[in-house]
Amino acid sequence: MYFHILQNLREWGRLQGINDFNVEDDEKILSIQMLNLSNRSLSNIPKEIFLLPKLIHLNLYNNRLNSLPQEIEQLQTLEMLDLGNNQFTSFPEYICSLKNLKYLWLDHNFIETCPRNIYKLSNIQELWLNNNRLETLPKSINTLQKLKVLSLNNNMIRILPKGFGNLTLQMLNLNHNKIQIFPKEVMSIHTLKELWINNNEIPYLPRNLGELASLKVLDCRCNLISKIPKSIHNLKNLEIIDFNNNRIKTLPDEIGSLLTLKTLWLNANSISKLPPSIKGLKQLETLGVNENKLETLPQEIAQLHSLNALGLSNNLLTAFPIAIAQLPLRELLLSGNPLKNIPQEIAQLEQLRTLELNNNELREIPQGLSGLKNLQQLWLNNNCICEIPHFFGTLSSLQYIEINNNTIQHIAPEFQNLTKLEELQLNNNQLKVLPDAITHLVCLKKLWLNNNQLEELPQSISNLQNLQEIFADSNQLKTLPSGFYMLKKLLGLSFESNYITTISADIKNLQYIIGINLNHNNITQIPQEMGQLRFLSILWLQNNKISKVPQELAQAINLKHFDMQNNPLESLCKNIIALKPLL
């Protein structure tokens, strides 16, 4: 019986490069339990595969299948089937005969309906139908009593069938559908632990929401919800709530009863105050209230002794909330508030790792920051800061800094103490000289200096031996120092819109360079040594004064993006034109 099956499988496997069938041992092929045929651009599957007597897991993800042969009904041992990311326009009905199937993935297809005989999948535990074109579900789905996970993300469902509440689901995903009224059927699924219903058009939550007592995750972001029902206090097992991007104006006092809550997202609403009862959230670790209308915070917030991430950006805070200085915060977001200063108390946040102070009204870097010895990431963009003071050098744990769009003219020598710094952004300031302090940052990998007033780079820039990217567009650079060509780990450079006249032959030392942008300069000649840059992929030289391209540039075999527009070219080597077409 199996002779022709094995012969055909071996031949097909040889053509497809599938090692599972490239063995002489017949018994080994017949004993296959797991078969991975994903990512092979298959438009059909040989019938012989469906005759393998012990197959349990079949992965056909990311192919070009639009149908399955009836022979699949013979795979009665099959428990897991992945048909995601194919071209099915309808649910393959033959699958419904697989009585032992427990896990079925049909994500990312074009399925418009589910068959009525889906009830035959009596042992199904997980059904994934994300990213299809479903508008309804058959009533027969209500009989799948072993179904625990149903994911319907990104379809066109408006309502659920009657009797849907008979299911004993633990996870239901209805994200990105067309639901306009919270489905009353969901309220009968008391086994539900995770409910994902974001990105719909739901205007309100049911008053009896608290009946879903098993819920651990409730995600209702991106709806039209204006009020949180008081019955939420009955959800004693809740760990994550997401109400981002709704129309909520107030929080009920009852929210303080959620003793197991760890994450509370309330971003992009219209909340003007937090209730004092928030102090009851003793296990809360993350609180996001960005983009609301908060003017103050209640003193009771200081009692959230587990809170390590707090988002308060884009509110109406005119003063730093002193109460939060008592929290064990590791992340604090305060951007986009009318804050003119930050008090010394911020130094009490000794565990802080990330601090955002963009788009405020700060005229100087707050001295209290000097106490943040564990700070690793700092954002100070779009303020009115004119200098980086000496005490900034105490922030020895900093790895990432953005201070773009300020008026910085001076950087204190102590800045060189930031020996762990890997990325520094100083775009749109008023620097005339790049201080030596920056060239002592031995771990620096990325340096952004666009739109300043730099006339030169110091020779000591050669100290930055770990530098991988440097951006200094729109400055007043005329030359590059010889030390620049010693940055042997450099991958990319951009000096667009300067006054550079020459590129040194020493550019050949930048052996790992991938991208070079020197548009809008005064360069007259391309050094032939540039052809030795074996990894060079991007070379932009628009709007310069180059009359000739050296033939040696053709040796840069990876050059794919070569732009020489608006140059007074006299000639261009034919072989360069052939290999590197102008953009």
XYZ file of C-alpha atoms in Angstrom:
583
model
C 0.000 0.000 0.000
C 2.723 2.432 0.988
C 5.200 1.660 -1.826
C 3.881 4.241 -4.276
C 3.210 6.715 -1.470
C 6.820 6.628 -0.344
C 8.162 6.683 -3.876
C 6.140 9.791 -4.726
C 7.041 11.528 -1.460
C 10.742 10.925 -2.012
C 10.562 12.321 -5.531
C 8.536 15.350 -4.464
C 10.787 15.902 -1.449
C 13.859 15.780 -3.672
C 12.411 18.452 -5.984
C 11.377 20.657 -3.066
C 14.528 20.140 -1.019
C 12.621 18.583 1.904
C 14.968 16.395 3.918
C 12.173 14.621 5.814
C 11.575 12.371 2.804
C 15.196 12.051 1.699
C 15.860 8.867 3.687
C 15.919 5.199 2.671
C 14.255 3.975 5.837
C 10.553 3.534 4.942
C 9.542 3.195 8.556
C 11.136 6.548 9.390
C 9.005 8.322 6.804
C 5.854 6.546 7.913
C 6.586 7.556 11.515
C 6.782 11.302 10.804
C 4.760 13.180 13.414
C 5.800 16.773 12.695
C 6.151 18.146 9.173
C 7.208 21.732 8.433
C 6.435 22.860 4.874
C 6.226 26.592 5.607
C 7.692 29.401 3.478
C 8.025 27.340 0.284
C 5.686 29.139 -2.163
C 3.704 25.917 -2.597
C 0.483 26.194 -4.614
C -0.525 22.569 -4.033
C 0.319 19.667 -1.748
C 0.730 16.054 -2.924
C -2.068 13.781 -1.713
C 0.482 11.348 -0.312
C 1.245 13.700 2.582
C -2.294 13.226 3.839
C -1.732 9.496 4.011
C 1.053 9.644 6.584
C -0.471 7.562 9.381
C 1.121 9.251 12.416
C 1.214 12.926 11.447
C 0.302 15.164 14.389
C 1.587 18.606 13.417
C 1.470 19.983 9.846
C 2.845 23.474 9.174
C 1.890 24.988 5.792
C 2.340 28.618 6.793
C 3.206 31.227 4.150
C 2.601 29.387 0.904
C 0.246 29.988 -2.027
C -2.446 27.475 -1.199
C -6.071 28.257 -2.032
C -7.544 24.799 -1.500
C -6.867 21.412 0.088
C -7.686 17.980 -1.370
C -10.360 15.847 0.242
C -7.640 13.374 1.227
C -6.855 15.598 4.197
C -9.840 13.942 5.900
C -7.648 10.872 6.352
C -5.300 12.696 8.743
C -7.287 11.623 11.777
C -4.180 11.786 13.990
C -3.622 15.473 13.193
C -3.760 17.809 16.208
C -2.091 20.985 14.888
C -2.561 22.569 11.449
C -1.101 25.914 10.365
C -2.541 27.362 7.138
C -1.723 30.992 7.919
C -0.635 33.447 5.250
C -1.957 31.583 2.231
C -4.617 32.433 -0.371
C -7.754 30.698 0.892
C -10.931 32.568 -0.002
C -13.112 30.136 1.906
C -12.676 28.006 4.988
C -11.441 24.566 3.791
C -14.458 22.451 4.799
C -12.630 19.131 4.657
C -10.712 20.261 7.742
C -13.915 19.922 9.750
C -13.633 16.132 9.507
C -10.400 16.146 11.553
C -11.928 15.111 14.853
C -8.659 15.186 16.802
C -7.636 18.651 15.630
C -6.881 20.910 18.596
C -5.053 23.896 17.114
C -5.921 25.549 13.794
C -4.344 28.671 12.286
C -5.956 30.346 9.273
C -4.627 33.871 9.790
C -3.848 36.190 6.875
C -6.049 34.684 4.201
C -9.136 35.999 2.373
C -11.818 33.948 4.091
C -15.309 35.481 4.040
C -17.335 32.807 5.847
C -16.955 29.890 8.235
C -18.836 26.675 7.356
C -21.778 25.439 9.398
C -20.132 22.082 9.902
C -17.414 23.706 11.967
C -19.246 22.046 14.872
C -17.522 18.791 13.862
C -14.226 20.135 15.242
C -15.348 18.908 18.648
C -11.828 18.825 20.115
C -10.653 22.201 18.841
C -9.014 24.292 21.576
C -7.526 27.194 19.626
C -8.879 28.764 16.443
C -6.987 31.665 14.855
C -8.743 33.561 12.056
C -7.019 36.930 12.218
C -6.723 39.125 9.134
C -9.495 37.699 6.991
C -12.788 39.081 5.645
C -15.292 37.553 8.033
C -18.504 39.474 8.655
C -20.342 36.852 10.709
C -19.820 33.550 12.495
C -22.092 30.504 12.130
C -24.320 29.643 15.095
C -22.795 26.186 15.097
C -19.560 27.632 16.517
C -21.390 27.839 19.845
C -21.145 24.054 20.248
C -17.333 23.965 20.409
C -17.196 23.377 24.157
C -13.451 22.698 24.259
C -12.586 25.953 22.469
C -10.440 28.084 24.780
C -8.836 30.594 22.376
C -10.694 32.351 19.555
C -8.847 35.112 17.718
C -10.729 37.164 15.122
C -8.510 40.213 14.927
C -8.845 42.395 11.827
C -12.038 41.177 10.217
C -15.379 42.915 9.554
C -17.519 41.407 12.301
C -20.345 43.563 13.658
C -22.263 41.126 15.872
C -21.772 37.715 17.450
C -24.255 34.855 16.911
C -26.895 34.063 19.508
C -25.718 31.441 21.913
C -22.101 32.566 21.601
C -22.127 32.977 25.368
C -22.334 29.185 25.749
C -18.645 28.903 24.902
C -16.113 28.436 27.675
C -13.443 30.662 26.158
C -10.435 31.873 28.085
C -9.216 34.299 25.402
C -11.328 36.218 22.875
C -9.776 38.641 20.409
C -12.162 40.936 18.538
C -9.679 43.722 17.796
C -10.046 45.731 14.601
C -13.583 44.783 13.625
C -16.790 46.792 13.067
C -18.414 46.309 16.468
C -20.575 49.282 17.493
C -22.196 47.839 20.608
C -20.412 45.796 23.248
C -21.589 42.204 22.544
C -23.968 41.121 25.296
C -23.110 37.508 24.463
C -19.615 38.063 25.868
C -21.076 38.826 29.286
C -22.135 35.172 29.641
C -18.604 33.795 29.175
C -17.603 33.728 32.831
C -14.488 31.682 32.052
C -12.983 34.549 30.042
C -9.503 35.613 31.196
C -8.491 37.828 28.279
C -10.794 40.099 26.295
C -9.282 42.061 23.422
C -11.803 44.342 21.744
C -9.750 47.365 20.747
C -10.098 49.428 17.558
C -13.844 49.113 17.193
C -16.594 51.730 17.560
C -17.926 50.884 21.009
C -19.424 53.924 22.823
C -19.951 52.364 26.246
C -19.260 49.308 28.384
C -22.109 47.335 30.000
C -23.005 48.193 33.587
C -22.607 44.554 34.576
C -19.021 44.363 33.272
C -18.030 43.171 36.735
C -19.667 39.799 36.051
C -16.610 38.785 34.013
C -14.926 37.946 37.279
C -12.174 35.782 35.753
C -10.785 38.566 33.551
C -7.059 39.244 33.797
C -6.666 41.326 30.639
C -9.164 43.903 29.360
C -8.117 45.800 26.229
C -10.654 48.357 24.982
C -8.307 50.947 23.501
C -9.271 52.963 20.429
C -13.030 52.981 20.902
C -15.529 55.715 21.794
C -15.927 54.834 25.475
C -16.743 57.811 27.708
C -17.344 56.090 31.034
C -15.960 53.168 33.046
C -18.758 51.310 34.889
C -18.568 51.169 38.680
C -18.962 47.399 38.578
C -15.322 47.228 37.491
C -14.461 46.808 41.170
C -15.720 43.205 40.910
C -12.951 42.281 38.481
C -10.698 41.167 41.296
C -8.310 39.264 39.007
C -7.559 42.065 36.570
C -3.864 42.576 35.874
C -3.921 44.680 32.690
C -6.392 47.385 31.618
C -6.016 49.352 28.389
C -8.401 52.276 27.828
C -6.049 54.307 25.605
C -7.612 56.523 22.945
C -11.148 56.786 24.208
C -13.284 59.659 25.540
C -13.050 59.047 29.271
C -13.301 62.173 31.442
C -13.360 60.712 34.941
C -12.348 57.514 36.696
C -14.730 55.897 39.185
C -13.508 55.657 42.769
C -14.086 51.922 42.475
C -11.012 51.557 40.327
C -8.958 51.646 43.500
C -10.381 48.221 44.436
C -8.373 46.395 41.762
C -5.755 45.008 44.110
C -4.125 42.747 41.491
C -3.844 45.384 38.756
C -0.309 45.771 37.385
C -0.806 47.852 34.226
C -3.267 50.703 33.655
C -3.271 52.520 30.308
C -5.367 55.692 30.080
C -3.474 57.640 27.425
C -5.267 59.970 24.993
C -8.482 60.580 26.914
C -9.860 63.732 28.569
C -9.139 62.943 32.210
C -8.702 66.064 34.355
C -7.918 64.364 37.658
C -7.100 61.014 39.201
C -9.210 59.884 42.186
C -7.505 59.618 45.611
C -8.697 55.990 45.674
C -5.909 55.202 43.217
C -3.771 54.575 46.279
C -5.454 51.153 46.505
C -3.589 49.874 43.436
C -0.787 48.417 45.523
C 0.536 46.133 42.780
C 0.397 48.704 39.973
C 3.671 48.773 38.063
C 2.784 50.846 34.980
C 0.481 53.871 34.789
C 0.059 55.714 31.486
C -1.931 58.968 31.602
C -0.260 60.759 28.699
C -2.342 63.132 26.553
C -5.009 64.030 29.061
C -5.935 67.222 30.924
C -4.242 66.691 34.272
C -3.228 69.855 36.108
C -2.193 68.128 39.331
C -1.834 64.662 40.807
C -3.343 63.517 44.115
C -0.891 63.129 46.979
C -2.152 59.571 47.346
C -0.180 58.562 44.261
C 2.866 58.415 46.537
C 1.394 55.223 48.015
C 1.799 53.234 44.789
C 4.867 51.482 46.111
C 5.171 49.096 43.137
C 4.978 51.749 40.418
C 8.055 51.777 38.184
C 6.733 53.428 34.983
C 4.673 56.641 34.919
C 3.570 58.503 31.781
C 2.384 62.095 32.272
C 3.362 63.637 28.937
C 1.139 66.160 27.167
C -0.963 67.241 30.099
C -1.386 70.633 31.779
C 1.062 70.209 34.653
C 2.628 73.550 35.539
C 4.619 72.160 38.457
C 6.522 68.937 39.014
C 4.291 66.607 41.119
C 6.448 66.297 44.242
C 4.517 63.214 45.395
C 6.011 61.060 42.626
C 9.503 61.626 44.036
C 8.629 58.981 46.642
C 7.986 56.282 44.037
C 10.417 53.551 42.890
C 10.188 54.801 39.299
C 12.441 53.480 36.569
C 10.692 55.386 33.762
C 9.148 58.866 33.922
C 7.593 60.715 30.977
C 6.899 64.420 31.499
C 7.159 65.813 27.973
C 4.728 68.387 26.639
C 3.765 70.092 29.890
C 4.194 73.815 30.636
C 7.015 73.071 33.096
C 9.511 75.874 33.561
C 11.646 74.091 36.128
C 12.154 70.747 37.821
C 12.747 70.851 41.597
C 15.659 69.268 43.404
C 13.327 66.533 44.678
C 13.669 64.684 41.378
C 17.032 63.514 42.707
C 15.106 61.177 45.033
C 14.208 58.991 42.032
C 17.416 57.038 42.455
C 16.194 54.040 40.446
C 15.202 56.097 37.392
C 16.504 54.715 34.093
C 14.489 56.733 31.534
C 13.438 60.388 31.723
C 11.574 62.347 29.035
C 11.386 66.141 29.313
C 10.748 67.106 25.698
C 8.617 70.092 24.700
C 8.571 71.843 28.031
C 9.680 75.372 28.885
C 12.996 74.574 30.568
C 15.699 77.232 30.274
C 18.346 75.117 31.902
C 19.072 71.511 32.692
C 17.641 70.881 36.185
C 20.385 70.462 38.756
C 18.371 67.763 40.474
C 19.223 65.473 37.581
C 22.729 65.207 38.986
C 21.391 62.790 41.605
C 20.066 60.322 39.022
C 23.102 58.059 39.074
C 21.313 55.187 37.299
C 19.786 57.251 34.492
C 20.431 55.606 31.106
C 18.175 57.488 28.658
C 17.397 61.210 28.657
C 15.282 63.328 26.303
C 15.402 67.153 26.532
C 14.312 68.107 23.007
C 12.480 71.335 22.230
C 13.260 73.406 25.278
C 15.237 76.636 25.714
C 18.470 75.169 27.125
C 21.622 77.083 26.183
C 24.332 75.020 27.895
C 25.155 71.610 29.287
C 26.498 72.356 32.794
C 29.351 70.737 34.714
C 27.105 68.668 37.027
C 25.804 66.811 33.972
C 29.039 64.856 34.089
C 27.822 62.999 37.182
C 25.283 61.053 35.064
C 27.835 58.355 34.434
C 25.258 55.659 33.499
C 23.832 57.570 30.545
C 23.780 55.622 27.278
C 21.401 57.708 25.163
C 20.824 61.480 25.068
C 18.651 63.707 22.882
C 18.930 67.484 23.361
C 17.768 68.566 19.905
C 16.112 71.890 19.143
C 17.538 73.981 21.937
C 20.035 76.873 21.911
C 23.108 75.078 23.244
C 26.356 76.980 22.746
C 28.507 75.542 25.500
C 29.207 72.042 26.829
C 31.133 71.733 30.094
C 34.374 69.679 30.096
C 32.850 67.284 32.646
C 30.674 65.946 29.848
C 33.591 63.641 29.038
C 32.747 61.609 32.154
C 29.785 60.031 30.327
C 31.950 57.099 29.344
C 28.974 54.748 28.713
C 27.268 57.059 26.243
C 26.490 55.342 22.925
C 24.218 57.849 21.153
C 24.211 61.635 21.350
C 21.828 63.920 19.464
C 22.528 67.663 19.430
C 20.685 68.673 16.260
C 19.391 72.223 15.812
C 21.500 74.028 18.379
C 24.094 76.806 18.195
C 27.377 74.963 18.574
C 30.287 76.692 16.838
C 32.914 74.285 18.095
C 32.706 70.598 18.849
C 34.182 70.394 22.343
C 36.993 67.976 23.119
C 34.770 66.548 25.873
C 32.693 64.800 23.203
C 35.756 63.266 21.596
C 36.530 61.530 24.914
C 33.297 59.500 24.781
C 34.987 56.231 23.904
C 31.752 54.186 23.705
C 29.976 56.617 21.383
C 28.453 54.897 18.327
C 26.102 57.537 16.899
C 26.622 61.310 16.846
C 24.054 63.780 15.471
C 25.133 67.413 14.946
C 22.799 68.627 12.165
C 21.917 72.311 11.905
C 24.545 73.870 14.115
C 27.279 76.397 13.273
C 30.307 74.107 13.228
C 33.192 75.336 11.080
C 35.466 72.394 11.739
C 35.796 69.079 13.503
C 38.695 68.594 15.938
C 41.600 66.273 15.167
C 40.781 64.489 18.415
C 37.649 63.077 16.786
C 39.949 60.138 15.989
C 39.476 59.083 19.642
C 35.933 57.940 18.836
C 37.062 54.519 17.715
C 33.611 52.960 18.247
C 31.774 55.582 16.186
C 29.531 53.998 13.546
C 27.415 56.937 12.356
C 27.960 60.690 12.240
C 25.498 63.277 10.939
C 26.504 66.936 10.593
C 24.263 68.298 7.828
C 23.733 72.050 7.459
C 26.818 73.321 9.229
C 29.764 75.381 7.941
C 32.379 72.666 7.548
C 35.029 73.308 4.876
C 37.361 70.389 5.486
C 37.494 67.138 7.377
C 40.503 66.609 9.654
C 42.887 63.744 8.992
C 41.784 62.235 12.303
C 38.313 61.719 10.838
C 39.645 59.125 8.397
C 40.908 57.054 11.323
C 37.360 56.116 12.413
C 37.685 52.561 11.185
C 34.290 51.337 12.468
C 32.351 54.063 10.663
C 29.364 52.713 8.721
C 27.641 55.909 7.662
C 28.353 59.623 7.366
C 26.240 62.567 6.272
C 27.685 66.048 5.787
C 25.058 67.429 3.428
C 24.826 71.213 2.916
C 28.267 72.258 4.089
C 31.214 73.862 2.256
C 33.527 70.866 1.960
C 35.871 71.125 -1.015
C 37.913 67.934 -0.925
C 37.675 64.288 0.049
C 41.004 62.918 1.189
C 42.486 59.796 -0.376
C 42.569 58.536 3.216
C 38.885 57.737 2.868
C 40.133 54.305 1.820
C 40.741 53.677 5.552
C 36.977 53.656 6.185
C 36.778 50.047 5.045
C 33.373 49.303 6.589
C 31.580 52.407 5.330
C 28.170 51.649 3.772
C 26.631 55.069 3.168
C 28.111 58.473 2.299
C 26.013 61.618 1.854
C 27.935 64.686 0.680
C 25.179 66.407 -1.277
C 25.306 70.198 -1.570
C 28.983 70.882 -0.943
C 31.840 72.330 -3.029
C 33.637 69.080 -3.828
C 35.573 69.166 -7.104
C 37.018 65.666 -7.253
C 36.241 62.093 -6.236
C 39.393 60.330 -5.074
C 40.092 57.127 -6.957
C 40.673 55.416 -3.591
C 36.920 55.481 -3.034
C 36.765 52.471 -5.336
C 38.478 50.448 -2.601
C 35.453 50.735 -0.291
C 34.132 47.207 -0.715
C 30.973 47.668 1.392
C 29.971 51.078 -0.004
C 26.324 50.877 -1.075
C 25.182 54.530 -1.055
C 27.125 57.477 -2.470
C 25.294 60.762 -2.802
C 27.153 63.684 -4.347
C 24.392 65.904 -5.678
C 25.029 69.598 -6.240
C 28.810 69.693 -6.081
C 31.444 70.837 -8.608
C 32.642 67.459 -9.833
C 33.593 67.260 -13.513
C 34.906 63.699 -13.681
C 34.236 60.335 -12.067
C 37.304 58.087 -11.706
C 37.149 54.732 -13.424
C 38.343 53.081 -10.202
C 34.930 53.727 -8.654
C 33.638 50.760 -10.642
C 35.612 48.572 -8.245
C 33.148 49.421 -5.456
C 31.135 46.306 -6.301
C 28.335 46.885 -3.751
C 27.553 50.434 -4.837
C 23.825 50.441 -5.658
C 22.702 54.015 -5.038
C 24.971 56.485 -6.851
C 23.622 60.028 -7.246
C 25.591 62.688 -9.159
C 22.801 65.054 -10.153
C 23.637 68.715 -10.727
C 27.377 68.392 -11.236
C 29.303 69.828 -14.250
C 30.261 66.369 -15.520
C 32.392 66.271 -18.640
C 32.344 62.511 -18.960
C 31.342 59.431 -17.033
C 32.970 56.029 -17.434
C 30.655 53.677 -19.316
C 31.357 50.779 -17.016
C 30.344 52.883 -14.022
C 27.108 53.858 -15.744
C 26.384 50.185 -16.420
C 27.078 49.054 -12.872
C 25.789 52.037 -10.919
C 22.873 53.722 -12.681
C 22.363 57.310 -11.573
C 19.312 57.873 -9.403
